[in-house]
mmCIF file of C-alpha atoms in Angstrom:
data_model
loop_
_atom_site.group_PDB
_atom_site.id
_atom_site.type_symbol
_atom_site.label_atom_id
_atom_site.label_comp_id
_atom_site.label_asym_id
_atom_site.label_seq_id
_atom_site.Cartn_x
_atom_site.Cartn_y
_atom_site.Cartn_z
ATOM 1 C CA PHE A 5 0.038 -0.046 -0.046
ATOM 2 C CA TRP A 6 0.825 3.851 -0.191
ATOM 3 C CA MET A 7 0.438 5.710 2.811
ATOM 4 C CA ASN A 8 1.143 9.723 3.879
ATOM 5 C CA SER A 9 1.279 10.537 7.626
ATOM 6 C CA ASN A 10 2.731 13.248 9.665
ATOM 7 C CA THR A 11 1.168 12.312 13.027
ATOM 8 C CA SER A 12 3.228 10.649 15.731
ATOM 9 C CA PRO A 13 1.388 7.192 16.231
ATOM 10 C CA ASP A 14 -0.358 6.550 19.942
ATOM 11 C CA TYR A 15 0.315 3.222 20.213
ATOM 12 C CA TRP A 16 0.935 0.821 17.612
ATOM 13 C CA ASP A 17 -1.342 2.437 15.013
ATOM 14 C CA GLY A 18 -3.093 -0.357 12.794
ATOM 15 C CA LEU A 19 -2.262 0.046 9.140
ATOM 16 C CA VAL A 20 -3.424 -3.342 7.476
ATOM 17 C CA THR A 21 -4.299 -5.895 10.288
ATOM 18 C CA LYS A 22 -6.138 -9.404 10.937
ATOM 19 C CA GLY A 23 -6.169 -9.203 14.758
ATOM 20 C CA ASP A 24 -3.233 -8.965 17.000
ATOM 21 C CA ASP A 25 -2.074 -12.662 17.188
ATOM 22 C CA SER A 26 -2.504 -13.011 13.181
ATOM 23 C CA TRP A 27 -0.489 -11.155 10.827
ATOM 24 C CA ARG A 28 -0.566 -7.337 11.489
ATOM 25 C CA VAL A 29 1.238 -4.411 9.735
ATOM 26 C CA ALA A 30 1.241 -1.269 12.278
ATOM 27 C CA LEU A 31 3.291 1.679 13.216
ATOM 28 C CA THR A 32 5.694 1.657 15.935
ATOM 29 C CA PRO A 33 5.374 4.892 18.474
ATOM 30 C CA SER A 34 8.442 6.197 16.856
ATOM 31 C CA GLY A 35 6.758 5.908 13.265
ATOM 32 C CA THR A 36 8.605 3.030 11.886
ATOM 33 C CA ILE A 37 6.763 0.098 10.195
ATOM 34 C CA ASP A 38 6.344 -3.409 12.267
ATOM 35 C CA PHE A 39 5.257 -6.484 10.230
ATOM 36 C CA ALA A 40 4.139 -9.029 12.958
ATOM 37 C CA LEU A 41 3.724 -12.931 11.997
ATOM 38 C CA GLY A 42 1.835 -14.536 14.737
ATOM 39 C CA GLY A 43 2.303 -18.189 14.794
ATOM 40 C CA THR A 44 6.015 -18.174 13.643
ATOM 41 C CA SER A 45 9.154 -18.384 15.237
ATOM 42 C CA PHE A 46 9.918 -15.163 15.636
ATOM 43 C CA GLY A 47 7.660 -12.110 16.828
ATOM 44 C CA SER A 48 7.872 -9.251 14.177
ATOM 45 C CA VAL A 49 10.536 -7.462 11.650
ATOM 46 C CA THR A 50 10.613 -3.557 12.158
ATOM 47 C CA SER A 51 11.666 -1.128 9.702
ATOM 48 C CA THR A 52 14.783 0.996 10.182
ATOM 49 C CA VAL A 53 13.264 4.190 8.920
ATOM 50 C CA SER A 54 10.317 6.126 10.026
ATOM 51 C CA VAL A 55 7.560 6.799 7.504
ATOM 52 C CA ILE A 56 5.696 9.719 9.210
ATOM 53 C CA ASP A 57 7.363 12.562 7.326
ATOM 54 C CA GLY A 58 4.097 14.182 5.651
ATOM 55 C CA ASN A 59 5.177 12.252 2.149
ATOM 56 C CA TRP A 60 3.905 9.505 0.356
ATOM 57 C CA HIS A 61 5.802 6.146 0.903
ATOM 58 C CA HIS A 62 5.071 2.688 -0.710
ATOM 59 C CA VAL A 63 5.490 -0.133 1.818
ATOM 60 C CA ALA A 64 5.217 -3.516 1.354
ATOM 61 C CA PHE A 65 5.969 -7.008 3.085
ATOM 62 C CA THR A 66 6.446 -10.530 2.297
ATOM 63 C CA TYR A 67 6.688 -13.832 4.243
ATOM 64 C CA ASN A 68 7.479 -16.976 2.397
ATOM 65 C CA GLY A 69 7.969 -19.598 5.212
ATOM 66 C CA THR A 70 11.561 -18.825 5.898
ATOM 67 C CA ASN A 71 11.805 -14.781 5.770
ATOM 68 C CA ALA A 72 9.956 -11.913 6.314
ATOM 69 C CA ILE A 73 11.234 -8.667 4.198
ATOM 70 C CA ILE A 74 10.114 -5.046 4.632
ATOM 71 C CA TYR A 75 10.454 -2.848 1.306
ATOM 72 C CA ILE A 76 10.029 0.848 1.452
ATOM 73 C CA ASP A 77 9.379 2.748 -1.530
ATOM 74 C CA GLY A 78 10.416 -0.518 -3.447
ATOM 75 C CA VAL A 79 13.703 -0.961 -1.673
ATOM 76 C CA GLN A 80 14.295 -4.025 0.897
ATOM 77 C CA ASN A 81 14.443 -1.802 4.012
ATOM 78 C CA ALA A 82 14.753 -4.953 6.978
ATOM 79 C CA SER A 83 14.467 -8.688 7.167
ATOM 80 C CA GLN A 84 14.534 -11.428 9.563
ATOM 81 C CA SER A 85 14.392 -15.375 9.347
ATOM 82 C CA GLY A 86 12.031 -17.431 10.586
ATOM 83 C CA THR A 87 9.902 -20.593 10.053
ATOM 84 C CA GLY A 88 6.225 -21.688 10.628
ATOM 85 C CA SER A 89 2.557 -20.786 9.665
ATOM 86 C CA LEU A 90 0.798 -17.399 10.077
ATOM 87 C CA ASN A 91 -2.168 -17.887 12.310
ATOM 88 C CA ASN A 92 -5.104 -16.795 10.753
ATOM 89 C CA SER A 93 -7.335 -15.338 13.467
ATOM 90 C CA ALA A 94 -11.173 -15.003 13.463
ATOM 91 C CA TYR A 95 -11.072 -11.290 13.240
ATOM 92 C CA ASN A 96 -11.709 -9.393 10.053
ATOM 93 C CA VAL A 97 -9.013 -7.731 8.096
ATOM 94 C CA ALA A 98 -8.894 -3.832 9.047
ATOM 95 C CA ILE A 99 -7.388 -0.788 7.540
ATOM 96 C CA GLY A 100 -6.404 1.647 9.637
ATOM 97 C CA GLU A 101 -7.355 -0.123 12.926
ATOM 98 C CA ASN A 102 -6.622 -3.422 14.846
ATOM 99 C CA LEU A 103 -10.090 -4.955 15.597
ATOM 100 C CA GLN A 104 -8.393 -7.473 18.369
ATOM 101 C CA ALA A 105 -7.005 -4.387 19.966
ATOM 102 C CA ALA A 106 -9.485 -1.895 18.922
ATOM 103 C CA GLY A 107 -8.925 1.948 19.050
ATOM 104 C CA ARG A 108 -5.269 1.966 17.441
ATOM 105 C CA TYR A 109 -6.444 4.093 14.603
ATOM 106 C CA TYR A 110 -4.101 5.149 11.946
ATOM 107 C CA THR A 111 -4.031 9.292 11.043
ATOM 108 C CA GLY A 112 -3.161 10.077 7.606
ATOM 109 C CA SER A 113 -3.955 8.658 3.912
ATOM 110 C CA MET A 114 -4.055 5.460 2.268
ATOM 111 C CA ASP A 115 -3.983 4.032 -1.314
ATOM 112 C CA GLU A 116 -3.676 0.894 -3.320
ATOM 113 C CA VAL A 117 -3.750 -1.583 -0.442
ATOM 114 C CA ARG A 118 -3.112 -5.135 -2.145
ATOM 115 C CA ILE A 119 -2.948 -8.628 -0.191
ATOM 116 C CA TRP A 120 -1.851 -11.601 -1.952
ATOM 117 C CA ASN A 121 -1.377 -15.151 -1.059
ATOM 118 C CA ILE A 122 1.746 -15.627 -2.522
ATOM 119 C CA ALA A 123 5.379 -13.506 -1.627
ATOM 120 C CA ARG A 124 6.021 -11.110 -4.447
ATOM 121 C CA SER A 125 9.313 -10.483 -5.381
ATOM 122 C CA ALA A 126 11.413 -7.522 -5.269
ATOM 123 C CA SER A 127 11.463 -6.876 -8.857
ATOM 124 C CA GLU A 128 7.442 -7.625 -8.850
ATOM 125 C CA ILE A 129 7.041 -4.907 -6.030
ATOM 126 C CA SER A 130 9.053 -2.293 -7.554
ATOM 127 C CA SER A 131 7.650 -2.594 -10.708
ATOM 128 C CA ALA A 132 3.969 -2.534 -9.898
ATOM 129 C CA LYS A 133 4.307 0.019 -7.131
ATOM 130 C CA ASN A 134 3.286 2.868 -9.353
ATOM 131 C CA CYS A 135 0.745 0.971 -11.567
ATOM 132 C CA GLU A 136 -3.005 0.408 -10.735
ATOM 133 C CA LEU A 137 -3.570 -3.579 -11.111
ATOM 134 C CA SER A 138 -6.096 -5.212 -13.629
ATOM 135 C CA GLY A 139 -7.320 -7.230 -10.257
ATOM 136 C CA THR A 140 -6.939 -10.421 -12.368
ATOM 137 C CA GLU A 141 -3.082 -10.834 -11.004
ATOM 138 C CA SER A 142 -2.146 -14.520 -10.006
ATOM 139 C CA GLY A 143 -2.439 -14.554 -6.064
ATOM 140 C CA LEU A 144 -4.546 -11.403 -5.551
ATOM 141 C CA VAL A 145 -6.774 -12.083 -2.685
ATOM 142 C CA ALA A 146 -7.931 -8.328 -2.145
ATOM 143 C CA TYR A 147 -7.336 -5.043 -3.627
ATOM 144 C CA TYR A 148 -8.754 -1.733 -2.805
ATOM 145 C CA ASN A 149 -7.709 1.433 -5.046
ATOM 146 C CA PHE A 150 -10.078 3.880 -3.079
ATOM 147 C CA ASN A 151 -11.209 4.940 -6.566
ATOM 148 C CA GLN A 152 -14.911 5.161 -5.915
ATOM 149 C CA GLY A 153 -15.289 8.791 -4.424
ATOM 150 C CA MET A 154 -14.866 12.537 -5.538
ATOM 151 C CA GLY A 155 -11.898 14.008 -3.648
ATOM 152 C CA TYR A 156 -13.294 16.079 -0.632
ATOM 153 C CA ARG A 157 -16.530 16.075 -1.979
ATOM 154 C CA ASP A 158 -19.834 14.568 -0.875
ATOM 155 C CA ASN A 159 -19.144 10.903 -0.713
ATOM 156 C CA THR A 160 -21.928 9.921 2.115
ATOM 157 C CA SER A 161 -23.860 7.782 -0.222
ATOM 158 C CA ILE A 162 -20.771 5.554 -0.460
ATOM 159 C CA THR A 163 -21.137 2.731 2.356
ATOM 160 C CA SER A 164 -18.711 0.026 1.000
ATOM 161 C CA LEU A 165 -15.128 -0.240 -0.013
ATOM 162 C CA ILE A 166 -15.080 -2.195 -3.218
ATOM 163 C CA ASP A 167 -12.297 -5.106 -3.527
ATOM 164 C CA ASP A 168 -11.185 -4.530 -7.364
ATOM 165 C CA SER A 169 -9.860 -8.057 -7.441
ATOM 166 C CA SER A 170 -13.378 -9.510 -8.389
ATOM 167 C CA ASN A 171 -12.899 -11.938 -5.140
ATOM 168 C CA GLY A 172 -15.739 -10.209 -3.434
ATOM 169 C CA ASN A 173 -14.061 -9.300 -0.226
ATOM 170 C CA ASN A 174 -15.674 -5.677 -0.028
ATOM 171 C CA GLY A 175 -15.101 -3.727 3.375
ATOM 172 C CA ILE A 176 -17.506 -1.222 5.074
ATOM 173 C CA PHE A 177 -16.246 2.017 5.720
ATOM 174 C CA ASN A 178 -16.553 2.522 9.605
ATOM 175 C CA GLY A 179 -16.408 5.923 11.296
ATOM 176 C CA PHE A 180 -15.492 8.114 8.185
ATOM 177 C CA ALA A 181 -17.559 11.201 7.643
ATOM 178 C CA LEU A 182 -16.979 10.972 3.879
ATOM 179 C CA ASN A 183 -17.704 14.730 3.204
ATOM 180 C CA GLY A 184 -15.374 17.852 3.678
ATOM 181 C CA THR A 185 -11.738 18.085 3.570
ATOM 182 C CA THR A 186 -10.895 15.398 6.393
ATOM 183 C CA SER A 187 -11.987 11.849 6.862
ATOM 184 C CA ASN A 188 -12.906 11.560 3.244
ATOM 185 C CA PHE A 189 -11.485 10.561 -0.385
ATOM 186 C CA ILE A 190 -8.687 12.725 -1.141
ATOM 187 C CA THR A 191 -8.372 15.061 -4.365
ATOM 188 C CA SER A 192 -5.648 13.144 -6.311
ATOM 189 C CA ASP A 193 -4.670 9.554 -6.563
ATOM 190 C CA VAL A 194 -0.784 8.970 -5.598
ATOM 191 C CA LEU A 195 -0.147 6.588 -8.520
ATOM 192 C CA LYS A 196 -1.316 8.906 -11.266
ATOM 193 C CA THR A 197 0.477 11.755 -10.044
ATOM 194 C CA SER A 198 3.694 9.970 -8.939
ATOM 195 C CA VAL A 199 4.085 9.105 -12.728
ATOM 196 C CA ILE A 200 3.642 12.693 -14.096
ATOM 197 C CA PRO A 201 6.402 15.123 -14.538
ATOM 198 C CA THR A 202 6.504 18.280 -12.650
ATOM 199 C CA LEU A 203 5.161 20.233 -15.745
ATOM 200 C CA TYR A 204 1.722 18.361 -15.326
ATOM 201 C CA ALA A 205 1.710 18.163 -11.798
ATOM 202 C CA ASN A 206 -1.477 20.433 -11.231
ATOM 203 C CA VAL A 207 -3.349 17.872 -13.412
ATOM 204 C CA ILE A 208 -6.283 15.790 -11.566
ATOM 205 C CA PHE A 209 -7.574 12.790 -12.697
ATOM 206 C CA SER A 210 -11.468 12.890 -11.674
ATOM 207 C CA SER A 211 -14.751 12.364 -13.511
ATOM 208 C CA MET A 212 -14.615 16.498 -13.387
ATOM 209 C CA ASN A 213 -11.622 16.478 -15.513
ATOM 210 C CA PRO A 214 -11.533 13.251 -17.652
ATOM 211 C CA ILE A 215 -8.202 13.517 -19.078
ATOM 212 C CA LYS A 216 -7.332 10.190 -20.717
ATOM 213 C CA GLU A 217 -3.794 10.692 -21.890
ATOM 214 C CA VAL A 218 -0.940 12.396 -20.838
ATOM 215 C CA TYR A 219 2.117 13.351 -22.682
ATOM 216 C CA ALA A 220 5.913 14.238 -22.221
ATOM 217 C CA SER A 221 7.113 17.173 -24.318
ATOM 218 C CA THR A 222 8.863 14.380 -26.363
ATOM 219 C CA GLY A 223 5.970 12.999 -27.227
ATOM 220 C CA THR A 224 5.995 9.953 -25.062
ATOM 221 C CA LEU A 225 2.655 8.647 -23.728
ATOM 222 C CA LEU A 226 3.153 8.552 -19.951
ATOM 223 C CA TRP A 227 -0.269 7.531 -18.882
ATOM 224 C CA TYR A 228 -3.408 6.214 -20.178
ATOM 225 C CA THR A 229 -6.377 6.201 -17.822
ATOM 226 C CA THR A 230 -10.218 6.207 -17.363
ATOM 227 C CA ALA A 231 -10.006 6.409 -13.614
ATOM 228 C CA THR A 232 -12.441 8.726 -11.558
ATOM 229 C CA GLY A 233 -10.446 10.100 -8.873
ATOM 230 C CA GLY A 234 -8.517 9.114 -6.179
#
């Protein structure tokens, strides 16, 4: 997933979690990323850098049965070896919260949350982090690209977060205002703006501005999309 926060965590703020005794990705009190693997022979692996600097960061985690790895912005940042199967608790997956340890809310923005049942390679993570997925990729269990709402507008009619993997793992918004400039969909999509050069930095992709193609001054096609906002 992509994340952007400049708020110091209160206490192990949940990013993407399946309870506390299963796998969970959370922010430590110092703003580093902690990837816990319940049921394995080691407790967790923690990033060496903080990600609460107010910038967008891509964060990824893999576990292949012998090694757990954290990637920050497409580069391996930390790893730890160990064995064992992951616990699969009865708690639902939560984004921005931990349902087993309720109240550990994340404060910030998130985009492009992807859950897989395979351990993606470093090259796969790096090459796909700036691209939206088709939703049919092998091993993709759930995919939330948050493209349903308009940025900072009235989105109160949207009650479910759609799983774009076609696996039907739709989520439910809980405690979001979905109206105004906070607790809502944001103006632009990090994937679309991150691949556009500075010349086009003010281009907003939305249904109010249905631009489909962006070219560099050389005439090279940089982006083609029919997206409707981030």
